[in-house]
JSON list of C-alpha atoms in Angstrom, two decimals:
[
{"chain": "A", "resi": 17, "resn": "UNK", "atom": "CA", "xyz": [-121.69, -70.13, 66.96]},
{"chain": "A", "resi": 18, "resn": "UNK", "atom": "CA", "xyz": [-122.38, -71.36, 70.73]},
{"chain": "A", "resi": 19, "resn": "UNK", "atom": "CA", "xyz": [-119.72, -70.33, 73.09]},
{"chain": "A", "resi": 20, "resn": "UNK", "atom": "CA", "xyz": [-120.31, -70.81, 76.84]},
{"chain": "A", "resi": 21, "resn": "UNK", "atom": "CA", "xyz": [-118.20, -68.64, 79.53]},
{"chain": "A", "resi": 22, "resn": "UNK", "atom": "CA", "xyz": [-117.84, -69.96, 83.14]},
{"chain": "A", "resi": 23, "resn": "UNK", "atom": "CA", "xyz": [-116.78, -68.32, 85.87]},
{"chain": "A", "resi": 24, "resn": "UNK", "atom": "CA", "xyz": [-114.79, -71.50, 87.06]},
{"chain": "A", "resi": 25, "resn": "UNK", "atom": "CA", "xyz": [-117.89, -71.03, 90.37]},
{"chain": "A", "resi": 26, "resn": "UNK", "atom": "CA", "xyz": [-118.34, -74.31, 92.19]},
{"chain": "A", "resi": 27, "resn": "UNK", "atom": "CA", "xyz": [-122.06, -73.76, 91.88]},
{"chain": "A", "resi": 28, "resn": "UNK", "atom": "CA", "xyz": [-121.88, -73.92, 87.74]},
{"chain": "A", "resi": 29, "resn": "UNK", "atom": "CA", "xyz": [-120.88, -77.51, 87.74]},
{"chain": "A", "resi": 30, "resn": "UNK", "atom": "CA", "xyz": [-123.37, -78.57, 90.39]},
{"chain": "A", "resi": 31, "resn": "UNK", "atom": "CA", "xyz": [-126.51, -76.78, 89.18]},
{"chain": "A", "resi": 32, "resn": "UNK", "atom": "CA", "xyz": [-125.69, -77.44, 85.59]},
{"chain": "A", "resi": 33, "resn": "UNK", "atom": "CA", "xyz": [-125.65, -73.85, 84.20]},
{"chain": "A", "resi": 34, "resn": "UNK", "atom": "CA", "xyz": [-122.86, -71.37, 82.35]},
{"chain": "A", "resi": 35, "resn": "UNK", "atom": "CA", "xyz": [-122.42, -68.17, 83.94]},
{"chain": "A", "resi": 36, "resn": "UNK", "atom": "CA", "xyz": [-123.39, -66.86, 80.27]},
{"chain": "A", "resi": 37, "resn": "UNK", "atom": "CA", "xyz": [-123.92, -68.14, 76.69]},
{"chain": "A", "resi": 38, "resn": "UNK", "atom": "CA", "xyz": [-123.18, -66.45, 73.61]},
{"chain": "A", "resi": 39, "resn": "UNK", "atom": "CA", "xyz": [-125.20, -67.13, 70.78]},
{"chain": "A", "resi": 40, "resn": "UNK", "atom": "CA", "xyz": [-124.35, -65.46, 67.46]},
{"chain": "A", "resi": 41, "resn": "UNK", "atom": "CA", "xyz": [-125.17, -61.64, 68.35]},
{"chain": "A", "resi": 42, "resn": "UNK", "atom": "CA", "xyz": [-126.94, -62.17, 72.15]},
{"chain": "A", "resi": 43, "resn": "UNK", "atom": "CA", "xyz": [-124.90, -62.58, 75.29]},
{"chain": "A", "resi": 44, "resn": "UNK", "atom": "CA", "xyz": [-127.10, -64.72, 77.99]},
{"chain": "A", "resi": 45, "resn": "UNK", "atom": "CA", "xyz": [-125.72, -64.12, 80.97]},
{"chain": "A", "resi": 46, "resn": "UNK", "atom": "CA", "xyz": [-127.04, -66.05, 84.19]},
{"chain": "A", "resi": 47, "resn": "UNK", "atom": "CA", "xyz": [-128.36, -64.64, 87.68]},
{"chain": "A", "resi": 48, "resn": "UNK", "atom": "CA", "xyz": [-125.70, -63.25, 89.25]},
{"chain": "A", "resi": 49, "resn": "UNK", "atom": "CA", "xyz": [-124.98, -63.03, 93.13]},
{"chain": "A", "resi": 50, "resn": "UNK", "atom": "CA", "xyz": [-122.58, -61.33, 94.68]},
{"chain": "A", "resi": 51, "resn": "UNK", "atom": "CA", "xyz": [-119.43, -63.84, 95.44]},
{"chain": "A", "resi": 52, "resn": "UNK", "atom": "CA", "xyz": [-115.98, -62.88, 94.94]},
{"chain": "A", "resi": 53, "resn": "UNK", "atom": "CA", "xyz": [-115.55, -65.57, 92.71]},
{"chain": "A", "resi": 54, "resn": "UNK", "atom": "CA", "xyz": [-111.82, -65.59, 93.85]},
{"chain": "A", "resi": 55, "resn": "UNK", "atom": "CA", "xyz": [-112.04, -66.25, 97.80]},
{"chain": "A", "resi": 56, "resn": "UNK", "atom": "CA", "xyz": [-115.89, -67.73, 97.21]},
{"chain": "A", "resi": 57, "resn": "UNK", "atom": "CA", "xyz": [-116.86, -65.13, 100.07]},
{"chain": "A", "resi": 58, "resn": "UNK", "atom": "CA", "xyz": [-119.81, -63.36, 100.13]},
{"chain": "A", "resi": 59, "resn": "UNK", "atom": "CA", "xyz": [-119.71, -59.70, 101.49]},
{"chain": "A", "resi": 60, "resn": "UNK", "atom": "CA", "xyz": [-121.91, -58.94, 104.38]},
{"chain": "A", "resi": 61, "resn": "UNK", "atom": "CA", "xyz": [-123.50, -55.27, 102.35]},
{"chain": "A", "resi": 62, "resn": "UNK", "atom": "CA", "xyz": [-126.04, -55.24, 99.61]},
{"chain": "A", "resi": 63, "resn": "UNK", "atom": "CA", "xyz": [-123.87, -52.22, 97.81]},
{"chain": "A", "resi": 64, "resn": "UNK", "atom": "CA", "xyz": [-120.76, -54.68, 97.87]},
{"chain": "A", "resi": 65, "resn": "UNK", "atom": "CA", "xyz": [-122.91, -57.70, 96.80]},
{"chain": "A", "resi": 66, "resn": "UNK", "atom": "CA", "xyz": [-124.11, -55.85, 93.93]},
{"chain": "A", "resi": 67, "resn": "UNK", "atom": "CA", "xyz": [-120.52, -54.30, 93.23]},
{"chain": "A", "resi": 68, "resn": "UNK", "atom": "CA", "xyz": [-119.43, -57.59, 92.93]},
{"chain": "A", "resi": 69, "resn": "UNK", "atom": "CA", "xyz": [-122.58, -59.13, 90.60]},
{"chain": "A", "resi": 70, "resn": "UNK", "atom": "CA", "xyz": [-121.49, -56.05, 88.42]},
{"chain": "A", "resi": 71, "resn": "UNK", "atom": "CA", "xyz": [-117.99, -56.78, 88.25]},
{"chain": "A", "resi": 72, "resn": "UNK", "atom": "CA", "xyz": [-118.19, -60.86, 87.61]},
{"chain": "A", "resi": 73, "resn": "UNK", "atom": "CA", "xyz": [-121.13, -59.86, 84.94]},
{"chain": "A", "resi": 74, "resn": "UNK", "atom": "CA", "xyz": [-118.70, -57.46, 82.80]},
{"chain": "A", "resi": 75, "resn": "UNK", "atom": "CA", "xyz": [-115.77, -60.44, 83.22]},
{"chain": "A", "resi": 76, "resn": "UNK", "atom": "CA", "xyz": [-118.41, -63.02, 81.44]},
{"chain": "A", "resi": 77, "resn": "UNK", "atom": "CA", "xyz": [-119.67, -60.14, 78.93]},
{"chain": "A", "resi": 78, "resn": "UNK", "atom": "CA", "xyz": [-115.80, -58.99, 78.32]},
{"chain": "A", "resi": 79, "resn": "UNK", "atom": "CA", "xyz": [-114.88, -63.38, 77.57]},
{"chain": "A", "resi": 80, "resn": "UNK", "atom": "CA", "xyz": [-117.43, -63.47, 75.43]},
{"chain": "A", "resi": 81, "resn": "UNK", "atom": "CA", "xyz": [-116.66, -60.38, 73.15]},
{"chain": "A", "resi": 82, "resn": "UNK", "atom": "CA", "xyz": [-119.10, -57.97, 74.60]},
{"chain": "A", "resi": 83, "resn": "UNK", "atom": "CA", "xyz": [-119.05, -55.06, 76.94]},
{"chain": "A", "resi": 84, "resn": "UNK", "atom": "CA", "xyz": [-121.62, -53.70, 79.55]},
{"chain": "A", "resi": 85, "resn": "UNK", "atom": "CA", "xyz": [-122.61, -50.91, 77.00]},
{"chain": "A", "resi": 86, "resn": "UNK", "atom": "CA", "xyz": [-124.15, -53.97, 74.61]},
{"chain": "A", "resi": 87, "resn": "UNK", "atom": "CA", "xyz": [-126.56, -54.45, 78.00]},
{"chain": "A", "resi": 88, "resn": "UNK", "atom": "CA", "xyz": [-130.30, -54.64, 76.05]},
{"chain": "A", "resi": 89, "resn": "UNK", "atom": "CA", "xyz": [-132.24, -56.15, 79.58]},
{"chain": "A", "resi": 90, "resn": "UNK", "atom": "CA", "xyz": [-131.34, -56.66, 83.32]},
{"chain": "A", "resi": 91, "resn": "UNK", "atom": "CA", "xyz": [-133.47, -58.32, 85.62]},
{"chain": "A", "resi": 92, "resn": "UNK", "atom": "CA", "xyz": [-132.64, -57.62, 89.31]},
{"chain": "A", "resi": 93, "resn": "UNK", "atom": "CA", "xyz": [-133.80, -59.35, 92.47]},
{"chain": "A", "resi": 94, "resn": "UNK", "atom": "CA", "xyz": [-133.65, -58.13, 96.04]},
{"chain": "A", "resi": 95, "resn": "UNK", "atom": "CA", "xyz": [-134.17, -59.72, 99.12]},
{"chain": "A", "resi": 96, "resn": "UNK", "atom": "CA", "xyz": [-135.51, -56.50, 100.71]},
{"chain": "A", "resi": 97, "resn": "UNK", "atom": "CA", "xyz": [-137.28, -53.51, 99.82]},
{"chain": "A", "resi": 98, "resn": "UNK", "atom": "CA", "xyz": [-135.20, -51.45, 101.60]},
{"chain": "A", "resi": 99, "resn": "UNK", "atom": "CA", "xyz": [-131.96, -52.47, 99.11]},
{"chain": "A", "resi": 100, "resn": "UNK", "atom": "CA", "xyz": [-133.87, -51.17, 96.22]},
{"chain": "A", "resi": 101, "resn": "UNK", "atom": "CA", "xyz": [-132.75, -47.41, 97.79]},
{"chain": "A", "resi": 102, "resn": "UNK", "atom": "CA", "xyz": [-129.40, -48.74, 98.34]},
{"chain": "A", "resi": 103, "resn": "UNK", "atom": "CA", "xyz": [-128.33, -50.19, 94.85]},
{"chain": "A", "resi": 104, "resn": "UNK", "atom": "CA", "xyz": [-130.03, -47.54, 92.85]},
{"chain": "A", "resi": 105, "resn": "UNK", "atom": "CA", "xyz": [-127.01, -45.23, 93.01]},
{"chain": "A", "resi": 106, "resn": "UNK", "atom": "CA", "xyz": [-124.81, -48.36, 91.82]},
{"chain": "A", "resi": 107, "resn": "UNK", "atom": "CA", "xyz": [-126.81, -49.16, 89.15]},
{"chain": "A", "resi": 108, "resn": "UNK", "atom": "CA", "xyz": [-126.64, -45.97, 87.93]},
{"chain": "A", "resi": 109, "resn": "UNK", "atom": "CA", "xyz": [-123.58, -45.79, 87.81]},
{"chain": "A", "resi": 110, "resn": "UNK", "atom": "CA", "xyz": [-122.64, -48.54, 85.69]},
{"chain": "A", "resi": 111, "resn": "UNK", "atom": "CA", "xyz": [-126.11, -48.45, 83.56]},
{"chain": "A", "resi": 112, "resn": "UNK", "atom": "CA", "xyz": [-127.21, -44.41, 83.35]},
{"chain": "A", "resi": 113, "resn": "UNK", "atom": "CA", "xyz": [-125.90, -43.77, 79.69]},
{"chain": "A", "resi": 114, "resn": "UNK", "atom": "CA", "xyz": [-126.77, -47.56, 78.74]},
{"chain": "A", "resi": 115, "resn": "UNK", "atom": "CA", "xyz": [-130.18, -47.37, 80.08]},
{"chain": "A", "resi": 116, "resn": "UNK", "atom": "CA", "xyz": [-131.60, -50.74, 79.55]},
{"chain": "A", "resi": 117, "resn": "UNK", "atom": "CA", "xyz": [-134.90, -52.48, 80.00]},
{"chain": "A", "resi": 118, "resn": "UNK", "atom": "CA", "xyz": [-135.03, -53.47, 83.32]},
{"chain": "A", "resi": 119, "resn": "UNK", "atom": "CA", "xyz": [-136.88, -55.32, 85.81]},
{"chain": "A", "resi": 120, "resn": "UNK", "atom": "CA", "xyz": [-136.45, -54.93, 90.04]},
{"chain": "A", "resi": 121, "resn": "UNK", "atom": "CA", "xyz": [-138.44, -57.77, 92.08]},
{"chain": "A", "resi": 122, "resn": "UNK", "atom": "CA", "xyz": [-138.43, -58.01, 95.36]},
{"chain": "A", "resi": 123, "resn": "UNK", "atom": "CA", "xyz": [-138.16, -61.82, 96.53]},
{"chain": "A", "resi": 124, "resn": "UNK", "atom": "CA", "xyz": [-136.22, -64.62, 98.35]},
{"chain": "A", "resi": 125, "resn": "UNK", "atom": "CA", "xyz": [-132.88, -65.50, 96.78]},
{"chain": "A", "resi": 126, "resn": "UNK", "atom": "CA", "xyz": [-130.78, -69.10, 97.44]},
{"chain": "A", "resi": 127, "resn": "UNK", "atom": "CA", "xyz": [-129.48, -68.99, 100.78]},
{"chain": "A", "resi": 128, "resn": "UNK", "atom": "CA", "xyz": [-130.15, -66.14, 102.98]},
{"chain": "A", "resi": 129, "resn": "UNK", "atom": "CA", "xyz": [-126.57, -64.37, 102.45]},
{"chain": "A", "resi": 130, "resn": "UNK", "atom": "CA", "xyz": [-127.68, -63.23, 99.43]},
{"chain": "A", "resi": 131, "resn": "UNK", "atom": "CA", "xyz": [-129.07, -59.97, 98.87]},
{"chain": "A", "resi": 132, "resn": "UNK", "atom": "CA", "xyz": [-129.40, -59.29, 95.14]},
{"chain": "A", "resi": 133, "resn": "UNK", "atom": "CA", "xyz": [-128.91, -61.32, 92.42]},
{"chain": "A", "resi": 134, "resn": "UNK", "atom": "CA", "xyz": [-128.35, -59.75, 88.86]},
{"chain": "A", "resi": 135, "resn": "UNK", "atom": "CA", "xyz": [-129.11, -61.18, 85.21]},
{"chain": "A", "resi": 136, "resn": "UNK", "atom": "CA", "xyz": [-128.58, -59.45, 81.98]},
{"chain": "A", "resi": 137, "resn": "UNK", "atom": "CA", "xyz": [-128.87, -59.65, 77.84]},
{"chain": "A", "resi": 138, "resn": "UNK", "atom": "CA", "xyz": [-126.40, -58.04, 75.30]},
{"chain": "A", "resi": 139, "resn": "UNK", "atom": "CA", "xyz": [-126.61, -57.71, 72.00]},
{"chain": "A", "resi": 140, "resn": "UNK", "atom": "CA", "xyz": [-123.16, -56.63, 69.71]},
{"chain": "A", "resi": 141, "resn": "UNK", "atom": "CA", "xyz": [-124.40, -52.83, 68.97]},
{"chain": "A", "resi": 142, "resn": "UNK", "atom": "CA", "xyz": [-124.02, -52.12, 65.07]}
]
């Protein structure tokens, strides 16, 4: 069973992507930035940005019948080395009992309002 979950994002259509995929057990869920999806604004901090990737990740996980405790890998990319600091705490706070792989990489993003961009894997826990 393929089901794909879209975040209704402008930038979905055009780029020819699903914000995540659900295949059988595994949840795919695409880079992330930090738009409120509902206003298509992005917020100015990188602790609000990655509020925000956190919060439109668990929608997409939630559609698809998961929840951020099935989180297996995340990937995150910063535009600065000094945000690494910054969205620790955040992280933690959402992924300290779930603990999964991860990944931080320090690199350019789309356009230069963005300041971290998220991407994770779930699997359904037994």
């Amino acid at each position: 069973m393929r089901k794909l979950i879209s975040t209704g994002s402008p930038f979905e259509k055009t780029a020819g992507y699903s914000r995540a995929v659900v295949q059988g057990d595994w949840c795919f869920v695409s880079g992330t930035t930090g738009y409120d999806y509902a206003t298509m604004t992005m917020p100015d901090s990188v602790e609000d940005q990655t509020r925000n990737c956190l919060a439109t990740i668990a929608r997409a996980l939630e559609e698809g019948g998961f929840e951020m405790a099935d989180v297996v890998r995340a990937h995150y990319y910063v535009t600065d080395r000094s945000f690494v600091d910054m969205v620790f705490p955040i992280l933690g706070e959402v992924f300290g009992e779930i603990r999964p792989a991860a990944t931080m990489i320090v690199c350019q993003l789309n356009t230069p309002e963005m300041k971290i961009e998220i991407e994770v894997t779930a699997m359904k826990r037994e």
